[in-house]
């Protein structure tokens, strides 16, 4: 069987490379495609992943539209030449549209129903949707997919690569992170994603809302800031120059950075989920609601929401100083990991055993 996999974000690079490994080891032919995006290209190099780079990422609505049209135009001959039996993506608009137009069944993988524009563009054209069980099927129906085309797995996407994760202290030290310090890591929000575009005022909303207070309150802590874009890097460095602050300006292995952190503050979903599964005390600073996976992890006691800076102070103090609190979180995370299903197993088995169902 020939399988085309299109990934557009660092998260799904990690996710789909695991699926590609399984498929190739079973004798299937796989074509990986992506687009030009700073973090994706950097992580591809870091992880030694080979993929066909087609098109680019747009920042504004108009740029996204133009980039998508151009990318589809470029993909059509390449995918036609490859001749896949099935296409898989994390609801990539270009993959869904090109696959549909070429008569190729498209499978969507998603845990982001809050990304309404993308869901509307992809799910009506998808033969199947694979998603975590914590997202009710009814949530997806408004996007034009029927309940019988939704396959749920009892796990979250980060299981796919965290399951086999092994920490590497030397790698983290090579980034300039002093692992013997109390490290507080902050991941910025994806301010140019369609679901946040225009709804956050700051260029670096998480950093701006918390860092000025944290560096004064926690004198002995070392702060690692994980921006997403070049202009975020320049902005944060110029505004918060301090020898206790490291603004990572290169591709990085997120799981390793998180593992050696005492506290993780996440402005999105992917690394917040990674931190939770690794048992690192985690605060969600996502600027909007509606993240089913994060809400589930909050319910499980692995992620914490806070309403004020003072609440953040109290919680971080507990995370840094209370060994029993930290041990409890780690035990909860390990227990949850053991109970979860690996989504890669579900998708792989479905492709191999039920690929003729659509």
GROMACS .gro file of C-alpha atoms in nm:
model
  358
    1UNK     CA    1   0.000   0.000   0.000
    2UNK     CA    2   0.113   0.356  -0.075
    3UNK     CA    3   0.044   0.613   0.197
    4UNK     CA    4   0.079   0.990   0.168
    5UNK     CA    5   0.125   1.169   0.502
    6UNK     CA    6   0.115   1.549   0.521
    7UNK     CA    7   0.231   1.716   0.844
    8UNK     CA    8   0.239   2.091   0.901
    9UNK     CA    9   0.341   2.140   1.265
   10UNK     CA   10   0.619   2.017   1.498
   11UNK     CA   11   0.364   1.812   1.692
   12UNK     CA   12   0.255   1.613   1.392
   13UNK     CA   13   0.610   1.575   1.264
   14UNK     CA   14   0.673   1.382   1.587
   15UNK     CA   15   0.340   1.199   1.561
   16UNK     CA   16   0.344   1.100   1.196
   17UNK     CA   17   0.710   0.998   1.181
   18UNK     CA   18   0.616   0.727   1.433
   19UNK     CA   19   0.333   0.615   1.205
   20UNK     CA   20   0.561   0.625   0.900
   21UNK     CA   21   0.815   0.404   1.079
   22UNK     CA   22   0.546   0.146   1.155
   23UNK     CA   23   0.414   0.150   0.801
   24UNK     CA   24   0.754   0.123   0.636
   25UNK     CA   25   0.864  -0.158   0.867
   26UNK     CA   26   0.554  -0.347   0.750
   27UNK     CA   27   0.642  -0.305   0.384
   28UNK     CA   28   0.425  -0.005   0.294
   29UNK     CA   29   0.555   0.284   0.085
   30UNK     CA   30   0.523   0.625   0.253
   31UNK     CA   31   0.557   0.977   0.116
   32UNK     CA   32   0.598   1.250   0.380
   33UNK     CA   33   0.524   1.609   0.284
   34UNK     CA   34   0.532   1.936   0.477
   35UNK     CA   35   0.563   2.311   0.415
   36UNK     CA   36   0.827   2.574   0.489
   37UNK     CA   37   0.785   2.671   0.854
   38UNK     CA   38   1.065   2.774   1.091
   39UNK     CA   39   1.001   2.525   1.369
   40UNK     CA   40   0.908   2.236   1.140
   41UNK     CA   41   1.217   2.266   0.921
   42UNK     CA   42   1.441   2.304   1.225
   43UNK     CA   43   1.293   1.997   1.394
   44UNK     CA   44   1.322   1.795   1.073
   45UNK     CA   45   1.695   1.864   1.072
   46UNK     CA   46   1.729   1.791   1.444
   47UNK     CA   47   1.537   1.462   1.417
   48UNK     CA   48   1.689   1.366   1.080
   49UNK     CA   49   1.347   1.343   0.914
   50UNK     CA   50   1.322   1.345   0.535
   51UNK     CA   51   1.011   1.497   0.382
   52UNK     CA   52   0.919   1.676   0.062
   53UNK     CA   53   0.883   2.047   0.142
   54UNK     CA   54   0.601   2.198  -0.060
   55UNK     CA   55   0.470   2.551  -0.008
   56UNK     CA   56   0.491   2.787   0.288
   57UNK     CA   57   0.311   2.909   0.598
   58UNK     CA   58   0.099   3.224   0.586
   59UNK     CA   59   0.067   3.461   0.883
   60UNK     CA   60  -0.236   3.672   0.790
   61UNK     CA   61  -0.571   3.548   0.658
   62UNK     CA   62  -0.486   3.665   0.308
   63UNK     CA   63  -0.140   3.508   0.323
   64UNK     CA   64  -0.291   3.180   0.444
   65UNK     CA   65  -0.536   3.177   0.154
   66UNK     CA   66  -0.270   3.251  -0.109
   67UNK     CA   67  -0.023   3.005   0.043
   68UNK     CA   68  -0.286   2.731   0.053
   69UNK     CA   69  -0.386   2.780  -0.310
   70UNK     CA   70  -0.023   2.783  -0.422
   71UNK     CA   71   0.056   2.475  -0.217
   72UNK     CA   72  -0.233   2.276  -0.363
   73UNK     CA   73  -0.119   2.367  -0.711
   74UNK     CA   74   0.232   2.239  -0.633
   75UNK     CA   75   0.110   1.923  -0.459
   76UNK     CA   76  -0.120   1.799  -0.736
   77UNK     CA   77   0.148   1.669  -0.979
   78UNK     CA   78   0.368   1.532  -0.700
   79UNK     CA   79   0.084   1.337  -0.539
   80UNK     CA   80  -0.047   1.223  -0.877
   81UNK     CA   81   0.298   1.083  -0.960
   82UNK     CA   82   0.322   0.903  -0.624
   83UNK     CA   83  -0.028   0.754  -0.660
   84UNK     CA   84  -0.119   0.690  -0.295
   85UNK     CA   85  -0.393   0.452  -0.187
   86UNK     CA   86  -0.471   0.669   0.114
   87UNK     CA   87  -0.379   1.016   0.242
   88UNK     CA   88  -0.340   1.104   0.610
   89UNK     CA   89  -0.296   1.443   0.775
   90UNK     CA   90  -0.385   1.634   1.089
   91UNK     CA   91  -0.663   1.808   0.900
   92UNK     CA   92  -0.434   1.973   0.648
   93UNK     CA   93  -0.658   2.179   0.417
   94UNK     CA   94  -0.429   2.116   0.122
   95UNK     CA   95  -0.403   1.742   0.183
   96UNK     CA   96  -0.780   1.705   0.225
   97UNK     CA   97  -0.860   1.906  -0.087
   98UNK     CA   98  -0.594   1.751  -0.311
   99UNK     CA   99  -0.679   1.399  -0.197
  100UNK     CA  100  -1.050   1.458  -0.252
  101UNK     CA  101  -0.988   1.605  -0.596
  102UNK     CA  102  -0.770   1.309  -0.699
  103UNK     CA  103  -1.014   1.051  -0.562
  104UNK     CA  104  -0.788   0.940  -0.274
  105UNK     CA  105  -0.947   0.862   0.066
  106UNK     CA  106  -0.825   1.118   0.320
  107UNK     CA  107  -0.797   1.033   0.690
  108UNK     CA  108  -0.791   1.323   0.935
  109UNK     CA  109  -0.625   1.306   1.277
  110UNK     CA  110  -0.722   1.588   1.510
  111UNK     CA  111  -0.763   1.691   1.872
  112UNK     CA  112  -0.842   2.055   1.791
  113UNK     CA  113  -1.213   2.112   1.725
  114UNK     CA  114  -1.149   2.470   1.845
  115UNK     CA  115  -0.967   2.525   1.515
  116UNK     CA  116  -1.301   2.590   1.348
  117UNK     CA  117  -1.186   2.723   1.007
  118UNK     CA  118  -0.959   2.424   0.947
  119UNK     CA  119  -1.222   2.174   1.060
  120UNK     CA  120  -1.477   2.327   0.823
  121UNK     CA  121  -1.231   2.302   0.535
  122UNK     CA  122  -1.122   1.943   0.597
  123UNK     CA  123  -1.371   1.722   0.776
  124UNK     CA  124  -1.643   1.727   0.504
  125UNK     CA  125  -1.378   1.596   0.264
  126UNK     CA  126  -1.234   1.333   0.500
  127UNK     CA  127  -1.332   0.969   0.480
  128UNK     CA  128  -1.244   0.920   0.847
  129UNK     CA  129  -1.150   1.126   1.152
  130UNK     CA  130  -0.927   0.977   1.423
  131UNK     CA  131  -0.946   1.162   1.755
  132UNK     CA  132  -0.904   1.120   2.133
  133UNK     CA  133  -1.202   0.978   2.319
  134UNK     CA  134  -1.224   1.275   2.555
  135UNK     CA  135  -1.366   1.484   2.270
  136UNK     CA  136  -1.735   1.390   2.229
  137UNK     CA  137  -1.834   1.283   1.880
  138UNK     CA  138  -2.113   1.542   1.879
  139UNK     CA  139  -1.854   1.820   1.884
  140UNK     CA  140  -1.733   1.723   1.537
  141UNK     CA  141  -2.070   1.682   1.367
  142UNK     CA  142  -2.122   2.054   1.304
  143UNK     CA  143  -1.823   2.047   1.069
  144UNK     CA  144  -1.989   1.813   0.821
  145UNK     CA  145  -1.867   1.469   0.920
  146UNK     CA  146  -2.102   1.189   1.029
  147UNK     CA  147  -2.066   0.997   1.355
  148UNK     CA  148  -1.993   0.667   1.180
  149UNK     CA  149  -1.681   0.820   1.021
  150UNK     CA  150  -1.526   0.912   1.358
  151UNK     CA  151  -1.280   0.665   1.514
  152UNK     CA  152  -1.188   0.745   1.876
  153UNK     CA  153  -0.880   0.618   2.059
  154UNK     CA  154  -0.836   0.605   2.436
  155UNK     CA  155  -0.522   0.813   2.447
  156UNK     CA  156  -0.389   1.157   2.365
  157UNK     CA  157  -0.166   1.230   2.069
  158UNK     CA  158   0.150   1.299   2.271
  159UNK     CA  159   0.157   0.932   2.379
  160UNK     CA  160   0.286   0.854   2.029
  161UNK     CA  161   0.634   0.991   2.101
  162UNK     CA  162   0.644   1.031   2.481
  163UNK     CA  163   0.591   0.655   2.524
  164UNK     CA  164   0.949   0.580   2.415
  165UNK     CA  165   1.110   0.903   2.538
  166UNK     CA  166   1.454   0.882   2.700
  167UNK     CA  167   1.598   1.196   2.865
  168UNK     CA  168   1.933   1.330   2.746
  169UNK     CA  169   2.102   1.563   2.996
  170UNK     CA  170   2.399   1.632   2.768
  171UNK     CA  171   2.169   1.754   2.493
  172UNK     CA  172   1.989   1.994   2.728
  173UNK     CA  173   2.322   2.128   2.860
  174UNK     CA  174   2.431   2.190   2.499
  175UNK     CA  175   2.140   2.434   2.467
  176UNK     CA  176   2.283   2.641   2.752
  177UNK     CA  177   2.034   2.521   3.013
  178UNK     CA  178   2.186   2.469   3.361
  179UNK     CA  179   2.002   2.155   3.470
  180UNK     CA  180   2.121   2.192   3.831
  181UNK     CA  181   1.906   2.506   3.869
  182UNK     CA  182   1.532   2.547   3.934
  183UNK     CA  183   1.422   2.582   3.572
  184UNK     CA  184   1.091   2.746   3.484
  185UNK     CA  185   1.011   2.697   3.115
  186UNK     CA  186   0.759   2.911   2.927
  187UNK     CA  187   0.617   2.816   2.587
  188UNK     CA  188   0.462   3.096   2.387
  189UNK     CA  189   0.118   3.075   2.223
  190UNK     CA  190   0.073   3.016   1.852
  191UNK     CA  191  -0.040   3.373   1.792
  192UNK     CA  192  -0.070   3.328   1.414
  193UNK     CA  193  -0.284   3.014   1.422
  194UNK     CA  194  -0.629   3.063   1.273
  195UNK     CA  195  -0.794   2.995   1.610
  196UNK     CA  196  -0.598   3.275   1.786
  197UNK     CA  197  -0.535   3.518   1.502
  198UNK     CA  198  -0.649   3.865   1.608
  199UNK     CA  199  -0.765   3.754   1.954
  200UNK     CA  200  -0.442   3.818   2.149
  201UNK     CA  201  -0.299   4.167   2.186
  202UNK     CA  202   0.065   4.094   2.264
  203UNK     CA  203   0.336   3.963   2.039
  204UNK     CA  204   0.436   3.729   2.324
  205UNK     CA  205   0.123   3.706   2.542
  206UNK     CA  206   0.242   3.443   2.791
  207UNK     CA  207   0.586   3.594   2.842
  208UNK     CA  208   0.454   3.948   2.876
  209UNK     CA  209   0.184   3.850   3.123
  210UNK     CA  210   0.406   3.648   3.358
  211UNK     CA  211   0.781   3.690   3.313
  212UNK     CA  212   0.819   4.043   3.462
  213UNK     CA  213   0.662   3.919   3.785
  214UNK     CA  214   0.831   3.580   3.795
  215UNK     CA  215   1.187   3.709   3.759
  216UNK     CA  216   1.132   3.936   4.061
  217UNK     CA  217   0.957   3.675   4.274
  218UNK     CA  218   1.183   3.375   4.209
  219UNK     CA  219   1.538   3.507   4.247
  220UNK     CA  220   1.713   3.172   4.219
  221UNK     CA  221   1.520   3.037   3.920
  222UNK     CA  222   1.649   3.011   3.566
  223UNK     CA  223   1.396   3.086   3.290
  224UNK     CA  224   1.382   2.918   2.951
  225UNK     CA  225   1.157   3.090   2.697
  226UNK     CA  226   1.039   2.896   2.392
  227UNK     CA  227   0.918   3.139   2.122
  228UNK     CA  228   0.774   3.026   1.791
  229UNK     CA  229   0.889   3.297   1.549
  230UNK     CA  230   1.202   3.501   1.475
  231UNK     CA  231   1.034   3.831   1.562
  232UNK     CA  232   0.919   3.685   1.894
  233UNK     CA  233   1.278   3.591   1.970
  234UNK     CA  234   1.401   3.944   1.894
  235UNK     CA  235   1.116   4.105   2.087
  236UNK     CA  236   1.159   3.894   2.402
  237UNK     CA  237   1.538   3.934   2.404
  238UNK     CA  238   1.521   4.309   2.366
  239UNK     CA  239   1.258   4.346   2.637
  240UNK     CA  240   1.384   4.093   2.891
  241UNK     CA  241   1.762   4.090   2.872
  242UNK     CA  242   1.885   3.904   3.181
  243UNK     CA  243   2.152   3.643   3.249
  244UNK     CA  244   1.883   3.428   3.417
  245UNK     CA  245   1.678   3.412   3.097
  246UNK     CA  246   1.752   3.192   2.797
  247UNK     CA  247   1.547   3.260   2.485
  248UNK     CA  248   1.592   2.954   2.264
  249UNK     CA  249   1.656   3.064   1.907
  250UNK     CA  250   1.706   2.724   1.748
  251UNK     CA  251   1.517   2.402   1.691
  252UNK     CA  252   1.486   2.205   2.011
  253UNK     CA  253   1.365   1.872   2.143
  254UNK     CA  254   1.071   1.988   2.352
  255UNK     CA  255   1.037   1.673   2.562
  256UNK     CA  256   1.397   1.699   2.680
  257UNK     CA  257   1.369   2.067   2.768
  258UNK     CA  258   1.048   1.997   2.959
  259UNK     CA  259   1.183   1.691   3.139
  260UNK     CA  260   1.465   1.891   3.302
  261UNK     CA  261   1.231   2.175   3.403
  262UNK     CA  262   1.090   2.211   3.754
  263UNK     CA  263   0.786   2.401   3.623
  264UNK     CA  264   0.636   2.426   3.277
  265UNK     CA  265   0.402   2.707   3.170
  266UNK     CA  266   0.234   2.639   2.836
  267UNK     CA  267   0.064   2.884   2.606
  268UNK     CA  268  -0.064   2.609   2.377
  269UNK     CA  269  -0.166   2.247   2.385
  270UNK     CA  270   0.111   2.023   2.253
  271UNK     CA  271   0.392   2.090   2.497
  272UNK     CA  272   0.146   2.129   2.783
  273UNK     CA  273   0.033   1.773   2.709
  274UNK     CA  274   0.393   1.654   2.684
  275UNK     CA  275   0.475   1.808   3.022
  276UNK     CA  276   0.170   1.647   3.182
  277UNK     CA  277   0.260   1.300   3.053
  278UNK     CA  278   0.622   1.345   3.167
  279UNK     CA  279   0.500   1.428   3.517
  280UNK     CA  280   0.641   1.782   3.519
  281UNK     CA  281   0.428   2.028   3.722
  282UNK     CA  282   0.241   2.223   3.455
  283UNK     CA  283   0.042   2.546   3.435
  284UNK     CA  284  -0.175   2.618   3.132
  285UNK     CA  285  -0.165   2.979   3.017
  286UNK     CA  286  -0.357   2.923   2.695
  287UNK     CA  287  -0.534   3.257   2.632
  288UNK     CA  288  -0.871   3.105   2.540
  289UNK     CA  289  -1.084   2.814   2.656
  290UNK     CA  290  -1.210   2.511   2.470
  291UNK     CA  291  -0.911   2.277   2.478
  292UNK     CA  292  -1.064   1.938   2.557
  293UNK     CA  293  -0.730   1.766   2.611
  294UNK     CA  294  -0.605   2.030   2.854
  295UNK     CA  295  -0.936   2.029   3.039
  296UNK     CA  296  -0.904   1.652   3.076
  297UNK     CA  297  -0.548   1.682   3.207
  298UNK     CA  298  -0.666   1.947   3.456
  299UNK     CA  299  -0.932   1.703   3.574
  300UNK     CA  300  -0.665   1.436   3.617
  301UNK     CA  301  -0.458   1.671   3.837
  302UNK     CA  302  -0.169   1.701   3.591
  303UNK     CA  303  -0.227   2.054   3.461
  304UNK     CA  304  -0.335   2.361   3.657
  305UNK     CA  305  -0.529   2.670   3.552
  306UNK     CA  306  -0.477   2.989   3.752
  307UNK     CA  307  -0.667   3.317   3.750
  308UNK     CA  308  -0.416   3.570   3.883
  309UNK     CA  309  -0.045   3.634   3.917
  310UNK     CA  310  -0.071   3.578   4.292
  311UNK     CA  311  -0.220   3.233   4.230
  312UNK     CA  312   0.066   3.160   3.991
  313UNK     CA  313   0.317   3.259   4.260
  314UNK     CA  314   0.164   3.026   4.517
  315UNK     CA  315   0.140   2.736   4.276
  316UNK     CA  316   0.495   2.772   4.146
  317UNK     CA  317   0.630   2.789   4.501
  318UNK     CA  318   0.454   2.460   4.574
  319UNK     CA  319   0.584   2.306   4.252
  320UNK     CA  320   0.941   2.408   4.331
  321UNK     CA  321   0.952   2.327   4.701
  322UNK     CA  322   0.704   2.049   4.780
  323UNK     CA  323   0.867   1.715   4.697
  324UNK     CA  324   0.555   1.516   4.785
  325UNK     CA  325   0.347   1.732   4.553
  326UNK     CA  326   0.593   1.670   4.270
  327UNK     CA  327   0.607   1.297   4.345
  328UNK     CA  328   0.227   1.274   4.336
  329UNK     CA  329   0.213   1.443   3.995
  330UNK     CA  330   0.478   1.206   3.859
  331UNK     CA  331   0.290   0.902   3.990
  332UNK     CA  332  -0.035   1.028   3.836
  333UNK     CA  333   0.138   1.081   3.502
  334UNK     CA  334   0.295   0.736   3.499
  335UNK     CA  335  -0.039   0.577   3.586
  336UNK     CA  336  -0.215   0.768   3.309
  337UNK     CA  337   0.051   0.672   3.055
  338UNK     CA  338   0.006   0.304   3.139
  339UNK     CA  339  -0.371   0.327   3.098
  340UNK     CA  340  -0.370   0.498   2.760
  341UNK     CA  341  -0.389   0.357   2.412
  342UNK     CA  342  -0.123   0.458   2.162
  343UNK     CA  343  -0.306   0.634   1.874
  344UNK     CA  344  -0.040   0.511   1.632
  345UNK     CA  345  -0.148   0.152   1.701
  346UNK     CA  346  -0.511   0.237   1.628
  347UNK     CA  347  -0.441   0.423   1.304
  348UNK     CA  348  -0.186   0.167   1.183
  349UNK     CA  349  -0.421  -0.125   1.245
  350UNK     CA  350  -0.708   0.054   1.075
  351UNK     CA  351  -0.503   0.132   0.766
  352UNK     CA  352  -0.372  -0.222   0.740
  353UNK     CA  353  -0.687  -0.415   0.830
  354UNK     CA  354  -0.973  -0.189   0.730
  355UNK     CA  355  -0.832   0.024   0.455
  356UNK     CA  356  -1.102  -0.099   0.219
  357UNK     CA  357  -1.382   0.019   0.445
  358UNK     CA  358  -1.417   0.351   0.264
   0.00000   0.00000   0.00000
